[in-house]
Amino acid sequence: AQRVTQPEKLLSVFKGAPVELKCNYSYSGSPELFWYVQYSRQRLQLLLRHISRESIKGFTADLNKGETSFHLKKPFAQEEDSAMYYCAPHSGGGADGLTFGKGTHLIIQP
Amino acid sequence: KAGVTQTPRYLIKTRGQQVTLSCSPISGHRSVSWYQQTPGQGLQFLFEYFSETQRNKGNFPGRFSGRQFSNSRSEMNVSTLELGDSALYLCASSTLGQNYGYTFGSGTRLTVV
């Protein structure tokens, strides 16, 4: 079965410190990988996708196929980064749609 | 352009009743998927529709069903409601290529009493 693991339910770091949100996946085939974010009282929204190799709001995500990981990183955390972050592989033609991890609640302390 | 619109925003139903939730995707998006979000289970995939056809289905009982209309609007129906069906139901739309990601609505908060 497809599985996504985000090992930290809660991650608290100080403003200006580096942030790494971990994601490991167990997936058949070659899924496309996404990170979604949900700020307080806002809807779930796409943060970034692996295929774009993009940096959004200072975040990047590195795909390691050998370790089947897709960790989200930011060198200097800002208070507005506080939110729930979800890792989500998608297999396109598979039966799972987007498979979300349980999410990591990131808190940036001033 | 308008985002994904879900109606109603809130619903309170009694056990045993049925409920229909509606989702209007972003104009031009033909794929619509539904998710259930609960504190205990997180986000779980219900089903996905494309061009009025169900493409994928998650691991939910047959009480959960959906459909998509020719204008890409989608509805999901839950029959014989149970207390455990209380959740936030999210709809998401996408273009044909999943690589572009999904755009989510604000959800419908269903409470079963």
PDB file of C-alpha atoms in Angstrom, chain B residues 3 5-6 8 13 17 22 24 38 40 43-44 49-50 53 56-57 59-60 63 69 85 89 93-95 97 110:
ATOM      1  CA  GLY B   3     -11.307  29.479  -6.897  1.00  0.00           C
ATOM      2  CA  THR B   5     -16.230  26.762  -4.366  1.00  0.00           C
ATOM      3  CA  GLN B   6     -17.805  24.353  -1.932  1.00  0.00           C
ATOM      4  CA  PRO B   8     -22.592  24.605   2.022  1.00  0.00           C
ATOM      5  CA  LYS B  13     -27.243  16.271  10.262  1.00  0.00           C
ATOM      6  CA  GLN B  17     -29.861  10.911   7.341  1.00  0.00           C
ATOM      7  CA  SER B  22     -21.389  20.405  -3.813  1.00  0.00           C
ATOM      8  CA  SER B  24     -17.580  23.911  -8.324  1.00  0.00           C
ATOM      9  CA  THR B  38     -10.401  14.489  10.533  1.00  0.00           C
ATOM     10  CA  GLY B  40      -7.446  11.427  13.941  1.00  0.00           C
ATOM     11  CA  LEU B  43      -6.545  13.800   4.994  1.00  0.00           C
ATOM     12  CA  GLN B  44      -7.954  10.744   3.271  1.00  0.00           C
ATOM     13  CA  TYR B  49     -13.683  12.357 -11.222  1.00  0.00           C
ATOM     14  CA  PHE B  50     -12.637  13.385 -14.683  1.00  0.00           C
ATOM     15  CA  THR B  53     -16.207   9.435 -14.946  1.00  0.00           C
ATOM     16  CA  ASN B  56     -10.104   6.550  -8.705  1.00  0.00           C
ATOM     17  CA  LYS B  57     -11.737   5.611  -5.430  1.00  0.00           C
ATOM     18  CA  ASN B  59     -11.019   3.009   0.793  1.00  0.00           C
ATOM     19  CA  PHE B  60     -14.405   4.207   1.984  1.00  0.00           C
ATOM     20  CA  ARG B  63     -22.312   4.907   1.611  1.00  0.00           C
ATOM     21  CA  PHE B  69     -21.667  16.819 -14.252  1.00  0.00           C
ATOM     22  CA  ASP B  85     -18.674  10.780   9.342  1.00  0.00           C
ATOM     23  CA  TYR B  89     -14.852  17.444   3.417  1.00  0.00           C
ATOM     24  CA  SER B  93      -9.715  20.554  -8.794  1.00  0.00           C
ATOM     25  CA  SER B  94      -6.896  20.145 -11.258  1.00  0.00           C
ATOM     26  CA  THR B  95      -6.091  20.405 -14.915  1.00  0.00           C
ATOM     27  CA  GLY B  97      -1.956  16.864 -15.858  1.00  0.00           C
ATOM     28  CA  LEU B 110     -20.229  18.206   8.430  1.00  0.00           C
TER      29      LEU B 110
END
